[in-house]
Tab-separated table of C-alpha atoms in Angstrom:
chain	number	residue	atom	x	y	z
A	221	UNK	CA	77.660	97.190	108.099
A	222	UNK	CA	80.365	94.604	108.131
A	223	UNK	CA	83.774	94.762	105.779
A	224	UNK	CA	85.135	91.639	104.191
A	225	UNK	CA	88.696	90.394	104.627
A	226	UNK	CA	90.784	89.403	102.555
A	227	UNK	CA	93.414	86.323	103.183
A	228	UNK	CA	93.801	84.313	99.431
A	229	UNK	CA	92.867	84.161	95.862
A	230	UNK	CA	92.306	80.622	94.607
A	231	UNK	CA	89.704	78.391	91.930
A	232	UNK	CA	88.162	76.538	95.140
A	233	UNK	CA	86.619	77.200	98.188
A	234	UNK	CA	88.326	77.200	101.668
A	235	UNK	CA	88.089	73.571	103.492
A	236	UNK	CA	84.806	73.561	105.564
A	237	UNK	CA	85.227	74.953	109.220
A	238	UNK	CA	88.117	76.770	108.673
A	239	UNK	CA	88.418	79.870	110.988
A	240	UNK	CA	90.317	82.785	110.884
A	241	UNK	CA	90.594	85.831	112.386
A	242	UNK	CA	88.596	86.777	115.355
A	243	UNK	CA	87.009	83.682	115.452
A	244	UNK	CA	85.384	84.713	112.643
A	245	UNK	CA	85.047	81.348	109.302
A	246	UNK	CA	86.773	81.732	105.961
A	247	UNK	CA	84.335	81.876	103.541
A	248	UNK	CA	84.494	81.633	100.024
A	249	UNK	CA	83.624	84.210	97.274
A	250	UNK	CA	83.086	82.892	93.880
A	251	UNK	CA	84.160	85.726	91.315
A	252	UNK	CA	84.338	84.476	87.593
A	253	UNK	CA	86.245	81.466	88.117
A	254	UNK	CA	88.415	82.553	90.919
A	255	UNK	CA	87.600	82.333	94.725
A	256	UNK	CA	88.115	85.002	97.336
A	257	UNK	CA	88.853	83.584	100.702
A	258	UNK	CA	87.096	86.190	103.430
A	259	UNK	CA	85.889	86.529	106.191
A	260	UNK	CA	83.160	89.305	107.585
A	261	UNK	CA	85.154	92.237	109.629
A	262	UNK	CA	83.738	95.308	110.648
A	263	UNK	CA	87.453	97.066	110.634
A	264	UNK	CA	90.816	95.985	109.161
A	265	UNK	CA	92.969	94.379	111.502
A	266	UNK	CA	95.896	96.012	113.205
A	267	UNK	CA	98.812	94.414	112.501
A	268	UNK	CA	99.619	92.667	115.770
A	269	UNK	CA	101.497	89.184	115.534
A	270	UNK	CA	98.452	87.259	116.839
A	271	UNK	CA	96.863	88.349	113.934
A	272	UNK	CA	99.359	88.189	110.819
A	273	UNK	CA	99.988	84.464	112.216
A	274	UNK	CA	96.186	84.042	111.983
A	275	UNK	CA	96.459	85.645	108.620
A	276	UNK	CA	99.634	83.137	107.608
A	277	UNK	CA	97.529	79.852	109.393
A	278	UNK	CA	94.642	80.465	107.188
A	279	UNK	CA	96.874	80.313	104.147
A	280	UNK	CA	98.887	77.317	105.591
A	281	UNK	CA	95.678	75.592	106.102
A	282	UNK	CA	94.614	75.457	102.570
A	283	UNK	CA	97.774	74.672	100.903
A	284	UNK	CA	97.666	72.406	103.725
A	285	UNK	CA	94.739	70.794	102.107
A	286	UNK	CA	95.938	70.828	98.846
A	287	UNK	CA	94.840	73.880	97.542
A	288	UNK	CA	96.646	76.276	95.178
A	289	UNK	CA	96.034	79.794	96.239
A	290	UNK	CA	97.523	82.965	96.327
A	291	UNK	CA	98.832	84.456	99.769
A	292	UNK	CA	97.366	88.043	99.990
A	293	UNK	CA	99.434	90.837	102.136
A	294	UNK	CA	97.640	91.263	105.565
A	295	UNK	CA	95.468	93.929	105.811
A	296	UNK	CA	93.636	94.296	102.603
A	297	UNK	CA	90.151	94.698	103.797
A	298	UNK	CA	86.900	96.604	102.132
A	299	UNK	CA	84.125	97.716	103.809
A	300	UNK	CA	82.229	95.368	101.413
A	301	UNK	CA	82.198	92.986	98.443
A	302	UNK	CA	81.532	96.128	95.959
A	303	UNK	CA	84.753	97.517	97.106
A	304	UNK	CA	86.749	94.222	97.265
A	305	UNK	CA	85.516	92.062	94.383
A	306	UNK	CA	86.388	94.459	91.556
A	307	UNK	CA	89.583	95.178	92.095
A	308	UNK	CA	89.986	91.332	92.031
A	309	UNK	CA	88.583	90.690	88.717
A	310	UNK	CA	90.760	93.530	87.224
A	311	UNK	CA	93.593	91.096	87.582
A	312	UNK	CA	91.612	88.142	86.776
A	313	UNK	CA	93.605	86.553	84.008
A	314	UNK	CA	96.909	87.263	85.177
A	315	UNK	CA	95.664	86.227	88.643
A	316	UNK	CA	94.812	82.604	86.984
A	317	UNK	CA	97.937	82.764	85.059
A	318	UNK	CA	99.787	83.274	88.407
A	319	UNK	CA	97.704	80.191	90.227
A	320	UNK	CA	98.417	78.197	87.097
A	321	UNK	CA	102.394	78.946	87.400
A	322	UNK	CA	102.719	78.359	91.554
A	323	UNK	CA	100.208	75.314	91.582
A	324	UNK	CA	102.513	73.006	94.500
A	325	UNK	CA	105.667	75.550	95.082
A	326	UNK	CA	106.434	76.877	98.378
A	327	UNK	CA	109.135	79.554	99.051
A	328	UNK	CA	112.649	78.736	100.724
A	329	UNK	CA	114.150	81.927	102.614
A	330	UNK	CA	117.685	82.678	102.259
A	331	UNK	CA	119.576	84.975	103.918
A	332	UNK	CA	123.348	85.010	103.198
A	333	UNK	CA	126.173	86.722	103.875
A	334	UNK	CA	130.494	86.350	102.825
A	335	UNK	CA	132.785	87.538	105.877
A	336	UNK	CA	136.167	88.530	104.045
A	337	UNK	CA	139.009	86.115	104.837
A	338	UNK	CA	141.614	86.368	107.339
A	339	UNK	CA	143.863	87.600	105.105
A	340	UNK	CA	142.203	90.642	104.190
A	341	UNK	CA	142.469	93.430	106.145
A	342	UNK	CA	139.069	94.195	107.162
A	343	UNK	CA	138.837	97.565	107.782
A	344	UNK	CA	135.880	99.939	107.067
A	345	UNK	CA	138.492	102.942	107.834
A	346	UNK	CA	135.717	104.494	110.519
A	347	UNK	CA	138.745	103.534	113.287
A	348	UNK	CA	141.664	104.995	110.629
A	349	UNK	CA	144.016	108.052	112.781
A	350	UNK	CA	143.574	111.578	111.462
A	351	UNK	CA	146.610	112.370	110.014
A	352	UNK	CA	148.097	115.880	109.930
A	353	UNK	CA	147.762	117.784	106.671
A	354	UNK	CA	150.921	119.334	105.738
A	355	UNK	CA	149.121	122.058	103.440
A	356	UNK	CA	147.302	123.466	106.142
A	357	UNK	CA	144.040	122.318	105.303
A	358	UNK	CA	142.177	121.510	108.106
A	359	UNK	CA	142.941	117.760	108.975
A	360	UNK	CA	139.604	116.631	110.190
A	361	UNK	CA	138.006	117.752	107.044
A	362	UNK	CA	140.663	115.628	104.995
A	363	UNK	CA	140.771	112.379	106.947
A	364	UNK	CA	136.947	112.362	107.133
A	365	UNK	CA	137.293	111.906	103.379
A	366	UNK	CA	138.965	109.499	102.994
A	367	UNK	CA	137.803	107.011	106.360
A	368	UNK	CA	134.327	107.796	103.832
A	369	UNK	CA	136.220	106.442	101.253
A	370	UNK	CA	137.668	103.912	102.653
A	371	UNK	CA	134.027	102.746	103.694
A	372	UNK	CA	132.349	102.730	100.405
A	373	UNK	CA	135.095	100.292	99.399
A	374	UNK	CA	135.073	98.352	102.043
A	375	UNK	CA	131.452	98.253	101.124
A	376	UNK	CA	131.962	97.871	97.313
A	377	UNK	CA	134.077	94.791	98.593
A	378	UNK	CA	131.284	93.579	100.762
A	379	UNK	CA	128.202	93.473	98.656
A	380	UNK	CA	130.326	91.996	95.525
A	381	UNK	CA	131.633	89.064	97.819
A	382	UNK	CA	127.872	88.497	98.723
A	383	UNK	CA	126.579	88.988	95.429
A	384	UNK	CA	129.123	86.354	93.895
A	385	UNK	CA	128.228	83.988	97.071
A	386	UNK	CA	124.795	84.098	96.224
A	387	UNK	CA	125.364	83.249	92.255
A	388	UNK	CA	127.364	80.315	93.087
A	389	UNK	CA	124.610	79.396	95.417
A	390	UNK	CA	121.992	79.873	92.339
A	391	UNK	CA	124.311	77.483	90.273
A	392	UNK	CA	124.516	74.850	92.875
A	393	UNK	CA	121.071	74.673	93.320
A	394	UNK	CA	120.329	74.865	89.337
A	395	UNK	CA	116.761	73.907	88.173
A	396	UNK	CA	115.211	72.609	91.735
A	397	UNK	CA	114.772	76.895	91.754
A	398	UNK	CA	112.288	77.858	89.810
A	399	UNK	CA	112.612	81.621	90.299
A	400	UNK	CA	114.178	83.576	92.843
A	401	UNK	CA	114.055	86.604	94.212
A	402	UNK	CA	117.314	89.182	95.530
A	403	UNK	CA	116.399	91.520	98.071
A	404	UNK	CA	118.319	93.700	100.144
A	405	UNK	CA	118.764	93.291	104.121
A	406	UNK	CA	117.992	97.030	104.654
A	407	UNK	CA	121.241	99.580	104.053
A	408	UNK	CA	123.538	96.041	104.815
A	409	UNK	CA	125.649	96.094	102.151
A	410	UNK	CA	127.216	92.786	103.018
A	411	UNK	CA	123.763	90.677	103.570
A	412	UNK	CA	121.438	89.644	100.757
A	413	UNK	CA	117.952	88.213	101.312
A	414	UNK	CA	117.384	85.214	98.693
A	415	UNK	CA	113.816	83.864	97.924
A	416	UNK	CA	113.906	80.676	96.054
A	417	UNK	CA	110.171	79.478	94.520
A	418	UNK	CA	110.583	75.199	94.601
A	419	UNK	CA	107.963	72.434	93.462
A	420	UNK	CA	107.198	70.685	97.357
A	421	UNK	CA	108.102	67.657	95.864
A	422	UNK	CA	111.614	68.960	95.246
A	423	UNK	CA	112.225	69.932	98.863
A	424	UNK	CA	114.117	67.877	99.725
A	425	UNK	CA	116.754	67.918	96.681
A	426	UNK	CA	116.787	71.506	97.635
A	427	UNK	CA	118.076	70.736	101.189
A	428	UNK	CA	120.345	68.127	100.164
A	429	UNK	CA	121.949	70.653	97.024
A	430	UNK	CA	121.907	73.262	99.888
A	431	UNK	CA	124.464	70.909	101.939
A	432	UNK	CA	126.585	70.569	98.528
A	433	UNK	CA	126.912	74.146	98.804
A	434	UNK	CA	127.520	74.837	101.949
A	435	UNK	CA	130.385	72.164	102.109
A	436	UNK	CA	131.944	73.661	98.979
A	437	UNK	CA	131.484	77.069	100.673
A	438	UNK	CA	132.432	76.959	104.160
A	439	UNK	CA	133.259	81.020	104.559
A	440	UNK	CA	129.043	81.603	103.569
A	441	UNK	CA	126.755	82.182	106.513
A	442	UNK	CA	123.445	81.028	105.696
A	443	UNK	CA	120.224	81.628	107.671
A	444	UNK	CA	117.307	79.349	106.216
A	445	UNK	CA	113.704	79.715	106.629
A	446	UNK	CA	110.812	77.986	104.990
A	447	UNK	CA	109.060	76.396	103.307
A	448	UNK	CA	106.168	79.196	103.117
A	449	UNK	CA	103.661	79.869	101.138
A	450	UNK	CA	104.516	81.916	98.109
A	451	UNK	CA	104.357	85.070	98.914
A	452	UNK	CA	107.256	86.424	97.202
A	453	UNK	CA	105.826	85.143	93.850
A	454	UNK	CA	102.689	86.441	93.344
A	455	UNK	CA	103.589	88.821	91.017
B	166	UNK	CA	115.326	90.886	122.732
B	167	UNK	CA	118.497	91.284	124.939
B	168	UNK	CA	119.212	88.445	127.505
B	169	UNK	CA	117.185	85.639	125.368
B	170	UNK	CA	119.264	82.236	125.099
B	171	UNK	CA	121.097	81.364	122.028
B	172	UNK	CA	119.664	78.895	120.607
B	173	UNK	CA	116.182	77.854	120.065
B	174	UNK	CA	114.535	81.173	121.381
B	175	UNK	CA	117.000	82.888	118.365
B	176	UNK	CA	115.078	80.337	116.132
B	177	UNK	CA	112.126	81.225	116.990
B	178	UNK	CA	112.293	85.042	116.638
B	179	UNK	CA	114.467	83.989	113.623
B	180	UNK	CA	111.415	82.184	112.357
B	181	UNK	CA	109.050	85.183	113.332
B	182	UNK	CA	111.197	88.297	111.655
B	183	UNK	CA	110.493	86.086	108.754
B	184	UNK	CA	107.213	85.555	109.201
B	185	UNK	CA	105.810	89.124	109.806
B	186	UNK	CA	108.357	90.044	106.917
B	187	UNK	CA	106.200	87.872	104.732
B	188	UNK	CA	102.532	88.620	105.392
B	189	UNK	CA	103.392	92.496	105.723
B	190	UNK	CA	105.649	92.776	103.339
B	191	UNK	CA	104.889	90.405	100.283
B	192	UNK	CA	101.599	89.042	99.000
B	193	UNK	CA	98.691	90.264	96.524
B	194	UNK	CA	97.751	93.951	97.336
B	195	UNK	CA	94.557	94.522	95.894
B	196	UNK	CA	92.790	97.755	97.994
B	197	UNK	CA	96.247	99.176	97.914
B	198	UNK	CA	95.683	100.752	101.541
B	199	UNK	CA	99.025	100.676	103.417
B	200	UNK	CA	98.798	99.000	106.595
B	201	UNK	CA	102.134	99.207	107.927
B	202	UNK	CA	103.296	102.446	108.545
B	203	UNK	CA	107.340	103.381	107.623
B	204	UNK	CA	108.051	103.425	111.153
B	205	UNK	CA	106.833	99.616	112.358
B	206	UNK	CA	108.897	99.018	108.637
B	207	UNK	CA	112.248	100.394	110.275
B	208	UNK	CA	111.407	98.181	113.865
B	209	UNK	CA	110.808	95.027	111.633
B	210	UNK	CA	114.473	95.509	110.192
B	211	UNK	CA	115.863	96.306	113.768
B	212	UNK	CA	114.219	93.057	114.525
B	213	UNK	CA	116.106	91.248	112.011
B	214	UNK	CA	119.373	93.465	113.226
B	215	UNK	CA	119.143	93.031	116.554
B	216	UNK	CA	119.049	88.722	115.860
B	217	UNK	CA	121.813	88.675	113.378
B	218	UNK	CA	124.109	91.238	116.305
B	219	UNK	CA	122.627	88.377	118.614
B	220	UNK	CA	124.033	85.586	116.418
B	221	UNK	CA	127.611	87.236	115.275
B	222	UNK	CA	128.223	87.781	119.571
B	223	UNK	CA	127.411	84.450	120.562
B	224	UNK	CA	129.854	83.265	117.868
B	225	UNK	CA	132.613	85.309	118.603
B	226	UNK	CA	131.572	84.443	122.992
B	227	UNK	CA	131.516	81.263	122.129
B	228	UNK	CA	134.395	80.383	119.406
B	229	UNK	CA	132.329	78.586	117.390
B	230	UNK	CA	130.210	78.999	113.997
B	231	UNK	CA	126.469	78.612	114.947
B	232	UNK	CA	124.039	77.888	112.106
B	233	UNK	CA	120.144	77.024	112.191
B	234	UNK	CA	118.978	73.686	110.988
B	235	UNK	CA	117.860	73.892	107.408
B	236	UNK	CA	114.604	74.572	106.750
């Protein structure tokens, strides 16, 4: 028995001769107005980088060709169309809604962060001396205190000179963003992880309000990606 | 990832960390199976650690502010 595979959602079939993973074609699956973009697996994929850029190039390809679809998270594979189609058409009108809303955006990755000034002392207290404890409380147990202290506020300091970075990116960049999404870089408290959801035919005044920015803000360390397909909008 | 040239190489595994990020990360779930287990979760953001460490060094080496091309 073969599984099906699941790479996009969209209201038309995959261009003809499109392949994806394993050699395998991208078919499509008509399912009450929307169209599941599979192909015939007989296991889910491990998630090994040949693959997920197989998974991404199949997605590529049809926005690529014009097609509005949604990207679907690697690995989301049935052992058959019972199993798969369902839970598709569970979501079927806010999956249409969702087409309907991304029809011609791609995603912009932002990653920022705000190094503090020279003129700040930037400490995060971990290389502070222990000082002696005249009430005879043991001194390590003291100092470790407060060098914790003095890290959550170097911390505190951190994320808020991020946070206020990225709003005064947000302004900058004004309407061109259609939504945008804050993430966390892991337990960084000083990096943020921006997704910004833009019309492709405002790309470019992206990039250009992007250099507005980055002239205005000189101390903000930017690392760009993009564009992608929407996969940080789906929902 | 140690040893790799600054430059386009860091672009490039720049480029991937976002990639994999992406298609394992984000997206329409629909059979709700978990393919990534917590562990390849944590390497992916030691990826992305290990390349911004790799960027901040070559800076400070090199005395000057190195920034991708947009986009």
């Amino acid at each position: 028995m073969r599984g099906v595979y699941l790479y996009a959602i969209a209201r038309e079939p995959p261009p003809a001769g499109l392949m994806g993973l394993r050699d395998t074609p991208v078919e499509g699956l008509a399912a009450a107005g929307l169209v599941l973009w599979v192909s015939r697996l007989p296991s889910a994929p491990k998630p090994a980088l040949n693959d997920i850029q197989g998974h991404n190039g199949v997605i590529e390809s049809g926005l690529g060709a014009g097609v509005d679809l949604l990207p679907v998270r690697f690995g989301q594979w049935a052992p058959g169309t019972e199993e798969l189609t369902p839970r598709v058409l569970e979501r079927r009108e806010s999956f249409l809604k969702r087409l309907e809303e991304l029809a011609g955006t791609r995603e912009l990755g932002v990653r920022l962060t705000c190094p503090a000034d020279g003129t700040e002392h930037e400490s995060d207290g971990s290389e502070a001396p222990v000082p002696v404890d005249g009430a005879g409380e043991a001194p390590s147990g003291r100092a470790y205190l407060e060098r914790l202290a003095r890290r959550v506020k170097h911390s505190e300091k951190a994320g808020a000179r991020v946070r206020a970075a990225a709003e005064r990116l947000r302004a900058t960049l004004g309407e061109v963003v259609r939504e945008e999404r804050v993430d966390p870089v892991g337990p960084r408290p000083d990096w943020l992880n921006l997704a910004h959801l833009v019309h492709s035919s405002q790309l470019s005044e992206y990039r250009d309000r992007l250099e507005i920015f980055r002239a205005e803000n000189p101390e903000v360390r930017l690392l760009l990606s993009g564009p992608w397909p929407p996969y940080s909008f789906v929902t | 990832m140690a040893g790799h040239e600054i430059g386009l190489a860091l672009e490039e595994e720049l480029t991937l960390v976002e990639l994999v990020n992406r298609v394992l990360d984000r997206g329409v779930v629909v059979t709700g199976e978990v393919v990534v287990s917590v562990a390849d979760v944590d390497l992916l953001f030691l990826g992305l650690q290990v390349v911004l460490t790799s960027v901040e060094s070559a800076e400070r080496r090199s005395g000057r502010q190195w920034l991708p091309p947009a986009g």
